């Protein structure tokens, strides 16, 4: 139906953060149970080159970029952690998933917005998307133009071609995230298919401009129905 066609894609920001720890399986499962089509999540690079799912650069006093995954996981699963779970069936990944964990669990059942917070994850992200095809769609997003440019270069290579074929897209879906108008001016110079402004930057005229350029628009983070409809 026309009304169904016009329904916006609903994504949980870091999963469903109310009543669940963000960027965890708990939050991702809750977002899907609540009716979201999928979710956005953040990925950072650890010192041993693992794609750690975490928004902030530090975790329990450890700098992610300078810490190995085993040390980060130990900090998360310590009994002093209020989110500690006795369920070890997935080896602690409730507390600290890696990108591979998220793709393995959700690639067939959720739209995935994979936000890369740092450089150095581009090759691994493409390889993992080829290994775990996102059946309901995916976009790789970043605030960092250099990350998006690197992904676009890799898009011409073999692993990315497999990803694009799985996603049913002509090019690897890439999203530029921005939170001010000065940065926003770069959008025409970047090889992206999605534009992701902070919601208070958007007006109908700007949405129309982005759509006229063939871009999909993901606004973040809209928590009220009234704002969604405005």
GROMACS .gro file of C-alpha atoms in nm:
model
  230
    1UNK     CA    1   0.000   0.000   0.000
    2UNK     CA    2   0.103   0.362  -0.043
    3UNK     CA    3   0.093   0.425   0.334
    4UNK     CA    4   0.324   0.128   0.397
    5UNK     CA    5   0.560   0.247   0.123
    6UNK     CA    6   0.588   0.588   0.288
    7UNK     CA    7   0.651   0.452   0.638
    8UNK     CA    8   0.996   0.563   0.756
    9UNK     CA    9   1.264   0.311   0.841
   10UNK     CA   10   1.274   0.292   1.221
   11UNK     CA   11   1.615   0.229   1.375
   12UNK     CA   12   1.703   0.208   1.742
   13UNK     CA   13   1.988   0.444   1.835
   14UNK     CA   14   2.254   0.219   1.988
   15UNK     CA   15   1.969  -0.029   2.018
   16UNK     CA   16   1.693   0.062   2.262
   17UNK     CA   17   1.870   0.260   2.533
   18UNK     CA   18   1.583   0.299   2.778
   19UNK     CA   19   1.600   0.016   3.029
   20UNK     CA   20   1.893  -0.155   2.859
   21UNK     CA   21   2.268  -0.090   2.832
   22UNK     CA   22   2.336   0.074   2.496
   23UNK     CA   23   2.527  -0.107   2.223
   24UNK     CA   24   2.460  -0.453   2.370
   25UNK     CA   25   2.257  -0.754   2.260
   26UNK     CA   26   2.005  -0.658   2.529
   27UNK     CA   27   1.949  -0.321   2.365
   28UNK     CA   28   1.945  -0.458   2.011
   29UNK     CA   29   1.693  -0.729   2.096
   30UNK     CA   30   1.473  -0.477   2.275
   31UNK     CA   31   1.477  -0.244   1.973
   32UNK     CA   32   1.355  -0.525   1.747
   33UNK     CA   33   1.091  -0.640   1.996
   34UNK     CA   34   0.966  -0.281   2.016
   35UNK     CA   35   0.897  -0.271   1.642
   36UNK     CA   36   1.216  -0.122   1.500
   37UNK     CA   37   1.333  -0.237   1.159
   38UNK     CA   38   1.688  -0.249   1.288
   39UNK     CA   39   1.936  -0.041   1.482
   40UNK     CA   40   2.242   0.183   1.469
   41UNK     CA   41   2.553   0.083   1.661
   42UNK     CA   42   2.905   0.216   1.712
   43UNK     CA   43   3.234   0.041   1.638
   44UNK     CA   44   3.584   0.130   1.764
   45UNK     CA   45   3.921  -0.030   1.698
   46UNK     CA   46   4.101  -0.201   1.986
   47UNK     CA   47   4.479  -0.233   2.007
   48UNK     CA   48   4.456  -0.590   1.877
   49UNK     CA   49   4.244  -0.470   1.585
   50UNK     CA   50   3.907  -0.598   1.698
   51UNK     CA   51   3.595  -0.403   1.608
   52UNK     CA   52   3.461  -0.328   1.957
   53UNK     CA   53   3.099  -0.215   1.979
   54UNK     CA   54   3.114   0.093   2.202
   55UNK     CA   55   3.026   0.460   2.160
   56UNK     CA   56   3.281   0.628   2.388
   57UNK     CA   57   3.661   0.612   2.341
   58UNK     CA   58   3.703   0.473   2.694
   59UNK     CA   59   3.534   0.185   2.872
   60UNK     CA   60   3.557   0.134   3.249
   61UNK     CA   61   3.868   0.351   3.259
   62UNK     CA   62   4.039   0.175   2.968
   63UNK     CA   63   4.114   0.354   2.643
   64UNK     CA   64   3.979   0.124   2.373
   65UNK     CA   65   4.242   0.216   2.115
   66UNK     CA   66   4.518   0.126   2.363
   67UNK     CA   67   4.359  -0.189   2.508
   68UNK     CA   68   4.328  -0.548   2.391
   69UNK     CA   69   3.985  -0.701   2.358
   70UNK     CA   70   4.043  -0.953   2.638
   71UNK     CA   71   4.122  -0.670   2.882
   72UNK     CA   72   3.813  -0.476   2.774
   73UNK     CA   73   3.595  -0.783   2.807
   74UNK     CA   74   3.734  -0.857   3.153
   75UNK     CA   75   3.645  -0.504   3.264
   76UNK     CA   76   3.291  -0.545   3.134
   77UNK     CA   77   3.225  -0.884   3.288
   78UNK     CA   78   3.362  -0.797   3.630
   79UNK     CA   79   3.105  -0.863   3.900
   80UNK     CA   80   3.107  -0.497   3.995
   81UNK     CA   81   2.950  -0.424   3.658
   82UNK     CA   82   2.574  -0.369   3.716
   83UNK     CA   83   2.503  -0.529   3.379
   84UNK     CA   84   2.702  -0.845   3.459
   85UNK     CA   85   2.520  -1.157   3.344
   86UNK     CA   86   2.566  -1.513   3.462
   87UNK     CA   87   2.475  -1.632   3.112
   88UNK     CA   88   2.810  -1.722   2.956
   89UNK     CA   89   2.664  -1.907   2.660
   90UNK     CA   90   2.795  -1.642   2.424
   91UNK     CA   91   3.123  -1.589   2.609
   92UNK     CA   92   3.040  -1.250   2.752
   93UNK     CA   93   2.933  -1.083   2.429
   94UNK     CA   94   2.617  -0.959   2.600
   95UNK     CA   95   2.848  -0.719   2.781
   96UNK     CA   96   3.080  -0.628   2.495
   97UNK     CA   97   2.998  -0.742   2.143
   98UNK     CA   98   3.239  -0.718   1.853
   99UNK     CA   99   3.127  -0.624   1.504
  100UNK     CA  100   3.153  -0.988   1.403
  101UNK     CA  101   2.918  -1.088   1.687
  102UNK     CA  102   2.654  -0.836   1.583
  103UNK     CA  103   2.663  -0.932   1.217
  104UNK     CA  104   2.651  -1.303   1.296
  105UNK     CA  105   2.344  -1.257   1.516
  106UNK     CA  106   2.144  -0.992   1.328
  107UNK     CA  107   2.247  -0.992   0.961
  108UNK     CA  108   1.940  -1.191   0.859
  109UNK     CA  109   1.680  -1.021   1.078
  110UNK     CA  110   1.759  -0.648   1.108
  111UNK     CA  111   1.860  -0.342   0.907
  112UNK     CA  112   2.206  -0.246   1.034
  113UNK     CA  113   2.353   0.103   1.052
  114UNK     CA  114   2.720   0.040   1.129
  115UNK     CA  115   2.883   0.359   1.253
  116UNK     CA  116   3.262   0.355   1.237
  117UNK     CA  117   3.395   0.589   1.506
  118UNK     CA  118   3.760   0.557   1.407
  119UNK     CA  119   3.982   0.491   1.108
  120UNK     CA  120   4.132   0.147   1.052
  121UNK     CA  121   3.811  -0.056   1.045
  122UNK     CA  122   3.726  -0.015   0.679
  123UNK     CA  123   3.873  -0.337   0.538
  124UNK     CA  124   3.747  -0.555   0.822
  125UNK     CA  125   3.396  -0.410   0.795
  126UNK     CA  126   3.371  -0.489   0.427
  127UNK     CA  127   3.512  -0.838   0.477
  128UNK     CA  128   3.263  -0.912   0.755
  129UNK     CA  129   2.969  -0.781   0.552
  130UNK     CA  130   3.073  -1.017   0.274
  131UNK     CA  131   3.088  -1.302   0.526
  132UNK     CA  132   2.757  -1.212   0.694
  133UNK     CA  133   2.531  -1.061   0.424
  134UNK     CA  134   2.280  -0.814   0.564
  135UNK     CA  135   1.960  -0.963   0.423
  136UNK     CA  136   1.740  -0.672   0.538
  137UNK     CA  137   1.985  -0.403   0.434
  138UNK     CA  138   2.277  -0.213   0.583
  139UNK     CA  139   2.467   0.112   0.562
  140UNK     CA  140   2.818   0.189   0.685
  141UNK     CA  141   2.824   0.539   0.833
  142UNK     CA  142   3.072   0.778   0.991
  143UNK     CA  143   3.132   1.136   1.098
  144UNK     CA  144   3.477   1.102   0.940
  145UNK     CA  145   3.501   1.191   0.568
  146UNK     CA  146   3.832   1.005   0.537
  147UNK     CA  147   3.666   0.682   0.651
  148UNK     CA  148   3.391   0.720   0.391
  149UNK     CA  149   3.642   0.795   0.116
  150UNK     CA  150   3.846   0.488   0.209
  151UNK     CA  151   3.535   0.270   0.204
  152UNK     CA  152   3.444   0.406  -0.138
  153UNK     CA  153   3.789   0.314  -0.271
  154UNK     CA  154   3.755  -0.038  -0.132
  155UNK     CA  155   3.411  -0.058  -0.292
  156UNK     CA  156   3.580  -0.116  -0.628
  157UNK     CA  157   3.759  -0.424  -0.500
  158UNK     CA  158   3.638  -0.783  -0.489
  159UNK     CA  159   3.515  -0.817  -0.128
  160UNK     CA  160   3.305  -0.503  -0.159
  161UNK     CA  161   3.154  -0.625  -0.485
  162UNK     CA  162   3.019  -0.926  -0.296
  163UNK     CA  163   2.874  -0.699  -0.030
  164UNK     CA  164   2.700  -0.480  -0.287
  165UNK     CA  165   2.552  -0.783  -0.462
  166UNK     CA  166   2.414  -0.912  -0.133
  167UNK     CA  167   2.261  -0.575  -0.048
  168UNK     CA  168   2.104  -0.533  -0.390
  169UNK     CA  169   2.279  -0.198  -0.436
  170UNK     CA  170   2.488  -0.051  -0.715
  171UNK     CA  171   2.749   0.079  -0.473
  172UNK     CA  172   2.829   0.010  -0.111
  173UNK     CA  173   2.575   0.209   0.097
  174UNK     CA  174   2.766   0.480   0.284
  175UNK     CA  175   2.629   0.740   0.523
  176UNK     CA  176   2.771   1.080   0.621
  177UNK     CA  177   2.679   1.181   0.977
  178UNK     CA  178   2.692   1.547   1.075
  179UNK     CA  179   2.574   1.770   1.358
  180UNK     CA  180   2.625   2.126   1.230
  181UNK     CA  181   2.566   2.322   0.911
  182UNK     CA  182   2.931   2.402   0.849
  183UNK     CA  183   3.024   2.035   0.830
  184UNK     CA  184   2.706   1.962   0.637
  185UNK     CA  185   2.840   2.161   0.339
  186UNK     CA  186   3.076   1.873   0.260
  187UNK     CA  187   2.795   1.636   0.165
  188UNK     CA  188   2.810   1.703  -0.210
  189UNK     CA  189   3.182   1.617  -0.216
  190UNK     CA  190   3.151   1.277  -0.047
  191UNK     CA  191   3.078   0.941  -0.214
  192UNK     CA  192   2.772   0.864  -0.002
  193UNK     CA  193   2.420   0.737  -0.058
  194UNK     CA  194   2.284   0.839   0.283
  195UNK     CA  195   2.289   1.170   0.470
  196UNK     CA  196   2.249   1.157   0.847
  197UNK     CA  197   2.192   1.499   1.006
  198UNK     CA  198   2.111   1.570   1.368
  199UNK     CA  199   1.734   1.604   1.365
  200UNK     CA  200   1.723   1.973   1.461
  201UNK     CA  201   1.914   2.065   1.143
  202UNK     CA  202   1.641   1.930   0.922
  203UNK     CA  203   1.360   2.123   0.760
  204UNK     CA  204   1.132   2.020   0.477
  205UNK     CA  205   1.336   2.220   0.226
  206UNK     CA  206   1.656   2.041   0.322
  207UNK     CA  207   1.494   1.698   0.306
  208UNK     CA  208   1.366   1.786  -0.040
  209UNK     CA  209   1.714   1.898  -0.148
  210UNK     CA  210   1.873   1.575  -0.026
  211UNK     CA  211   1.603   1.362  -0.188
  212UNK     CA  212   1.637   1.552  -0.516
  213UNK     CA  213   2.006   1.456  -0.513
  214UNK     CA  214   1.908   1.090  -0.475
  215UNK     CA  215   2.014   1.060  -0.111
  216UNK     CA  216   1.836   0.872   0.164
  217UNK     CA  217   1.796   1.072   0.485
  218UNK     CA  218   1.839   0.925   0.833
  219UNK     CA  219   1.773   1.178   1.111
  220UNK     CA  220   1.913   1.121   1.460
  221UNK     CA  221   1.787   1.094   1.723
  222UNK     CA  222   1.409   1.143   1.708
  223UNK     CA  223   1.244   1.034   2.032
  224UNK     CA  224   0.902   1.197   2.001
  225UNK     CA  225   0.626   1.113   1.751
  226UNK     CA  226   0.540   1.482   1.710
  227UNK     CA  227   0.896   1.561   1.597
  228UNK     CA  228   0.895   1.260   1.365
  229UNK     CA  229   0.585   1.389   1.189
  230UNK     CA  230   0.702   1.751   1.165
   0.00000   0.00000   0.00000
